[in-house]
Amino acid sequence: MAHPLELAYNWRTPALFASVGAVVCLGVVLRGDAAGKVGVAVVLVVLWAGCLTLVWARTRAHLEVDGARLTVRRVRALHTVDAGTVVAVRQQASASGPVFALVCRDADGGTRRVVAPVALLRGGTSTLFRWILAHAPQAELDRGSRRTVEQLQTAGLLP
């Protein structure tokens, strides 16, 4: 049975610092005598919730290889990709590093893009390209993806 890759992202540290900072700031604001302190407190709570939402969204990254099937989740739903449907691989930049979009052919003839958040997963890039080279060699790699394959081969992470 296949297992998902482990997160490379330590979510506990940013969540802890955001929470401690929010509590300290709220304490300072609410103990003060300035007008509008309730509004400032509400803004602080909204910023804290936004920060924790971003941390939570990053922890949702998922990549699992099971033979010729790849299961990916970036934030919401799980997407399963069959290797035979992969048409192209496109590299995209993100705040955490490069991610790769798999362009897949649907049964109705259309295409869909499935983004693999490999930058957030330990060994994500090498696992994704090992799967592509083994099960989806027909996929067209863009320039960034070909360069990534070359770098992984040079590092000995790909055959």
PDB file of C-alpha atoms in Angstrom:
ATOM      1  CA  MET A   1       0.000   0.000   0.000  1.00  0.00           C
ATOM      2  CA  ALA A   2       1.311   3.448  -0.925  1.00  0.00           C
ATOM      3  CA  HIS A   3       1.951   6.114   1.685  1.00  0.00           C
ATOM      4  CA  PRO A   4       1.900   9.892   1.214  1.00  0.00           C
ATOM      5  CA  LEU A   5       5.146  11.826   1.403  1.00  0.00           C
ATOM      6  CA  GLU A   6       6.117  13.547   4.621  1.00  0.00           C
ATOM      7  CA  LEU A   7       5.804  17.321   4.944  1.00  0.00           C
ATOM      8  CA  ALA A   8       9.045  19.250   4.670  1.00  0.00           C
ATOM      9  CA  TYR A   9       7.348  22.203   6.299  1.00  0.00           C
ATOM     10  CA  ASN A  10       7.499  22.711  10.071  1.00  0.00           C
ATOM     11  CA  TRP A  11       4.106  24.250  10.777  1.00  0.00           C
ATOM     12  CA  ARG A  12       4.423  24.286  14.574  1.00  0.00           C
ATOM     13  CA  THR A  13       7.015  27.064  14.792  1.00  0.00           C
ATOM     14  CA  PRO A  14       5.147  29.688  12.731  1.00  0.00           C
ATOM     15  CA  ALA A  15       1.867  28.790  14.459  1.00  0.00           C
ATOM     16  CA  LEU A  16       3.490  29.159  17.882  1.00  0.00           C
ATOM     17  CA  PHE A  17       5.153  32.489  17.098  1.00  0.00           C
ATOM     18  CA  ALA A  18       1.996  33.893  15.500  1.00  0.00           C
ATOM     19  CA  SER A  19      -0.090  32.873  18.513  1.00  0.00           C
ATOM     20  CA  VAL A  20       2.360  34.193  21.095  1.00  0.00           C
ATOM     21  CA  GLY A  21       2.730  37.439  19.172  1.00  0.00           C
ATOM     22  CA  ALA A  22      -1.032  37.835  18.883  1.00  0.00           C
ATOM     23  CA  VAL A  23      -1.549  37.261  22.620  1.00  0.00           C
ATOM     24  CA  VAL A  24       1.194  39.754  23.569  1.00  0.00           C
ATOM     25  CA  CYS A  25      -0.099  42.390  21.141  1.00  0.00           C
ATOM     26  CA  LEU A  26      -3.691  41.895  22.278  1.00  0.00           C
ATOM     27  CA  GLY A  27      -2.612  42.220  25.896  1.00  0.00           C
ATOM     28  CA  VAL A  28      -0.772  45.481  25.198  1.00  0.00           C
ATOM     29  CA  VAL A  29      -3.635  46.922  23.164  1.00  0.00           C
ATOM     30  CA  LEU A  30      -6.429  45.950  25.548  1.00  0.00           C
ATOM     31  CA  ARG A  31      -4.611  47.157  28.671  1.00  0.00           C
ATOM     32  CA  GLY A  32      -4.035  50.575  27.132  1.00  0.00           C
ATOM     33  CA  ASP A  33      -6.335  53.579  27.409  1.00  0.00           C
ATOM     34  CA  ALA A  34      -6.288  54.589  23.752  1.00  0.00           C
ATOM     35  CA  ALA A  35      -9.506  55.146  21.867  1.00  0.00           C
ATOM     36  CA  GLY A  36     -10.341  52.499  19.286  1.00  0.00           C
ATOM     37  CA  LYS A  37      -8.582  49.684  21.077  1.00  0.00           C
ATOM     38  CA  VAL A  38     -11.429  47.265  20.325  1.00  0.00           C
ATOM     39  CA  GLY A  39     -11.057  47.910  16.594  1.00  0.00           C
ATOM     40  CA  VAL A  40      -7.313  47.358  16.777  1.00  0.00           C
ATOM     41  CA  ALA A  41      -7.898  44.130  18.731  1.00  0.00           C
ATOM     42  CA  VAL A  42     -10.316  42.906  16.056  1.00  0.00           C
ATOM     43  CA  VAL A  43      -7.756  43.666  13.322  1.00  0.00           C
ATOM     44  CA  LEU A  44      -5.092  41.752  15.290  1.00  0.00           C
ATOM     45  CA  VAL A  45      -7.374  38.724  15.645  1.00  0.00           C
ATOM     46  CA  VAL A  46      -8.193  38.803  11.907  1.00  0.00           C
ATOM     47  CA  LEU A  47      -4.474  38.991  11.029  1.00  0.00           C
ATOM     48  CA  TRP A  48      -3.704  36.126  13.404  1.00  0.00           C
ATOM     49  CA  ALA A  49      -6.483  34.001  11.876  1.00  0.00           C
ATOM     50  CA  GLY A  50      -5.196  34.797   8.382  1.00  0.00           C
ATOM     51  CA  CYS A  51      -1.685  33.752   9.339  1.00  0.00           C
ATOM     52  CA  LEU A  52      -2.896  30.465  10.823  1.00  0.00           C
ATOM     53  CA  THR A  53      -5.058  29.844   7.754  1.00  0.00           C
ATOM     54  CA  LEU A  54      -1.990  30.198   5.545  1.00  0.00           C
ATOM     55  CA  VAL A  55      -0.029  27.802   7.776  1.00  0.00           C
ATOM     56  CA  TRP A  56      -2.927  25.318   7.699  1.00  0.00           C
ATOM     57  CA  ALA A  57      -3.195  25.535   3.893  1.00  0.00           C
ATOM     58  CA  ARG A  58       0.497  24.684   3.538  1.00  0.00           C
ATOM     59  CA  THR A  59       0.075  21.592   5.725  1.00  0.00           C
ATOM     60  CA  ARG A  60      -2.548  20.211   3.322  1.00  0.00           C
ATOM     61  CA  ALA A  61       0.088  19.320   0.698  1.00  0.00           C
ATOM     62  CA  HIS A  62      -0.158  15.662  -0.313  1.00  0.00           C
ATOM     63  CA  LEU A  63       1.540  13.468  -2.895  1.00  0.00           C
ATOM     64  CA  GLU A  64       1.188   9.705  -3.075  1.00  0.00           C
ATOM     65  CA  VAL A  65       2.454   7.340  -5.764  1.00  0.00           C
ATOM     66  CA  ASP A  66       0.716   4.010  -6.263  1.00  0.00           C
ATOM     67  CA  GLY A  67       2.070   2.361  -9.397  1.00  0.00           C
ATOM     68  CA  ALA A  68       0.823   4.255 -12.452  1.00  0.00           C
ATOM     69  CA  ARG A  69      -1.498   6.408 -10.314  1.00  0.00           C
ATOM     70  CA  LEU A  70      -0.517   9.648  -8.636  1.00  0.00           C
ATOM     71  CA  THR A  71      -2.675  11.267  -5.963  1.00  0.00           C
ATOM     72  CA  VAL A  72      -2.134  14.965  -5.285  1.00  0.00           C
ATOM     73  CA  ARG A  73      -3.724  17.589  -3.028  1.00  0.00           C
ATOM     74  CA  ARG A  74      -2.687  21.187  -2.779  1.00  0.00           C
ATOM     75  CA  VAL A  75      -5.317  22.632  -0.427  1.00  0.00           C
ATOM     76  CA  ARG A  76      -8.808  21.210  -0.925  1.00  0.00           C
ATOM     77  CA  ALA A  77      -9.605  18.060  -2.878  1.00  0.00           C
ATOM     78  CA  LEU A  78      -7.542  15.003  -3.713  1.00  0.00           C
ATOM     79  CA  HIS A  79      -6.884  14.530  -7.432  1.00  0.00           C
ATOM     80  CA  THR A  80      -5.872  11.158  -8.857  1.00  0.00           C
ATOM     81  CA  VAL A  81      -3.928  11.153 -12.108  1.00  0.00           C
ATOM     82  CA  ASP A  82      -3.385   8.101 -14.296  1.00  0.00           C
ATOM     83  CA  ALA A  83       0.017   8.122 -15.978  1.00  0.00           C
ATOM     84  CA  GLY A  84      -1.460   7.488 -19.423  1.00  0.00           C
ATOM     85  CA  THR A  85      -3.440  10.739 -19.299  1.00  0.00           C
ATOM     86  CA  VAL A  86      -0.474  13.054 -18.621  1.00  0.00           C
ATOM     87  CA  VAL A  87       0.224  15.188 -21.673  1.00  0.00           C
ATOM     88  CA  ALA A  88       2.671  17.775 -20.341  1.00  0.00           C
ATOM     89  CA  VAL A  89       4.507  18.951 -17.235  1.00  0.00           C
ATOM     90  CA  ARG A  90       4.904  22.679 -16.575  1.00  0.00           C
ATOM     91  CA  GLN A  91       7.071  24.237 -13.874  1.00  0.00           C
ATOM     92  CA  GLN A  92       5.558  27.102 -11.898  1.00  0.00           C
ATOM     93  CA  ALA A  93       7.089  29.385  -9.310  1.00  0.00           C
ATOM     94  CA  SER A  94       5.586  29.613  -5.832  1.00  0.00           C
ATOM     95  CA  ALA A  95       6.604  31.292  -2.592  1.00  0.00           C
ATOM     96  CA  SER A  96       7.938  27.995  -1.211  1.00  0.00           C
ATOM     97  CA  GLY A  97       9.759  26.881  -4.351  1.00  0.00           C
ATOM     98  CA  PRO A  98       8.929  25.364  -7.722  1.00  0.00           C
ATOM     99  CA  VAL A  99       5.727  23.375  -8.128  1.00  0.00           C
ATOM    100  CA  PHE A 100       4.765  21.379 -11.190  1.00  0.00           C
ATOM    101  CA  ALA A 101       1.460  21.402 -13.051  1.00  0.00           C
ATOM    102  CA  LEU A 102       0.515  18.185 -14.791  1.00  0.00           C
ATOM    103  CA  VAL A 103      -1.619  18.790 -17.865  1.00  0.00           C
ATOM    104  CA  CYS A 104      -3.898  15.749 -18.208  1.00  0.00           C
ATOM    105  CA  ARG A 105      -6.284  14.670 -20.942  1.00  0.00           C
ATOM    106  CA  ASP A 106      -9.827  13.995 -19.715  1.00  0.00           C
ATOM    107  CA  ALA A 107     -12.106  11.249 -21.031  1.00  0.00           C
ATOM    108  CA  ASP A 108     -14.172  13.865 -22.894  1.00  0.00           C
ATOM    109  CA  GLY A 109     -11.089  15.129 -24.771  1.00  0.00           C
ATOM    110  CA  GLY A 110     -10.549  18.271 -22.686  1.00  0.00           C
ATOM    111  CA  THR A 111      -7.557  19.000 -20.522  1.00  0.00           C
ATOM    112  CA  ARG A 112      -7.190  19.723 -16.832  1.00  0.00           C
ATOM    113  CA  ARG A 113      -4.271  20.933 -14.769  1.00  0.00           C
ATOM    114  CA  VAL A 114      -3.300  19.224 -11.538  1.00  0.00           C
ATOM    115  CA  VAL A 115      -0.705  21.058  -9.463  1.00  0.00           C
ATOM    116  CA  ALA A 116       1.735  18.963  -7.418  1.00  0.00           C
ATOM    117  CA  PRO A 117       3.039  20.998  -4.433  1.00  0.00           C
ATOM    118  CA  VAL A 118       6.391  19.207  -4.360  1.00  0.00           C
ATOM    119  CA  ALA A 119       8.232  22.088  -2.670  1.00  0.00           C
ATOM    120  CA  LEU A 120       6.293  21.454   0.554  1.00  0.00           C
ATOM    121  CA  LEU A 121       7.045  17.722   0.669  1.00  0.00           C
ATOM    122  CA  ARG A 122      10.236  15.911   1.627  1.00  0.00           C
ATOM    123  CA  GLY A 123      11.562  14.258  -1.529  1.00  0.00           C
ATOM    124  CA  GLY A 124       8.597  15.557  -3.509  1.00  0.00           C
ATOM    125  CA  THR A 125      10.433  16.680  -6.637  1.00  0.00           C
ATOM    126  CA  SER A 126      12.455  13.503  -7.061  1.00  0.00           C
ATOM    127  CA  THR A 127       9.417  11.310  -6.353  1.00  0.00           C
ATOM    128  CA  LEU A 128       7.289  13.170  -8.905  1.00  0.00           C
ATOM    129  CA  PHE A 129       9.887  12.979 -11.663  1.00  0.00           C
ATOM    130  CA  ARG A 130      10.741   9.354 -10.890  1.00  0.00           C
ATOM    131  CA  TRP A 131       7.016   8.606 -11.421  1.00  0.00           C
ATOM    132  CA  ILE A 132       6.865  10.683 -14.606  1.00  0.00           C
ATOM    133  CA  LEU A 133       9.941   9.055 -16.142  1.00  0.00           C
ATOM    134  CA  ALA A 134       8.797   5.538 -15.214  1.00  0.00           C
ATOM    135  CA  HIS A 135       5.074   5.713 -15.940  1.00  0.00           C
ATOM    136  CA  ALA A 136       4.448   8.789 -18.117  1.00  0.00           C
ATOM    137  CA  PRO A 137       7.398   9.077 -20.527  1.00  0.00           C
ATOM    138  CA  GLN A 138       5.050  10.493 -23.185  1.00  0.00           C
ATOM    139  CA  ALA A 139       4.625  13.690 -21.142  1.00  0.00           C
ATOM    140  CA  GLU A 140       6.170  16.764 -22.721  1.00  0.00           C
ATOM    141  CA  LEU A 141       8.479  18.511 -20.244  1.00  0.00           C
ATOM    142  CA  ASP A 142       8.913  22.271 -20.436  1.00  0.00           C
ATOM    143  CA  ARG A 143      12.355  23.859 -20.146  1.00  0.00           C
ATOM    144  CA  GLY A 144      12.179  24.253 -16.355  1.00  0.00           C
ATOM    145  CA  SER A 145      11.088  20.646 -15.892  1.00  0.00           C
ATOM    146  CA  ARG A 146      13.883  19.344 -18.144  1.00  0.00           C
ATOM    147  CA  ARG A 147      16.399  21.406 -16.175  1.00  0.00           C
ATOM    148  CA  THR A 148      15.021  19.970 -12.920  1.00  0.00           C
ATOM    149  CA  VAL A 149      15.392  16.414 -14.273  1.00  0.00           C
ATOM    150  CA  GLU A 150      19.000  17.153 -15.246  1.00  0.00           C
ATOM    151  CA  GLN A 151      19.738  18.548 -11.777  1.00  0.00           C
ATOM    152  CA  LEU A 152      18.174  15.521 -10.091  1.00  0.00           C
ATOM    153  CA  GLN A 153      20.168  13.157 -12.310  1.00  0.00           C
ATOM    154  CA  THR A 154      23.378  15.062 -11.548  1.00  0.00           C
ATOM    155  CA  ALA A 155      22.648  14.802  -7.820  1.00  0.00           C
ATOM    156  CA  GLY A 156      22.042  11.057  -8.196  1.00  0.00           C
ATOM    157  CA  LEU A 157      18.363  11.248  -7.198  1.00  0.00           C
ATOM    158  CA  LEU A 158      17.142  10.006 -10.584  1.00  0.00           C
ATOM    159  CA  PRO A 159      18.515   7.293 -12.869  1.00  0.00           C
TER     160      PRO A 159
END
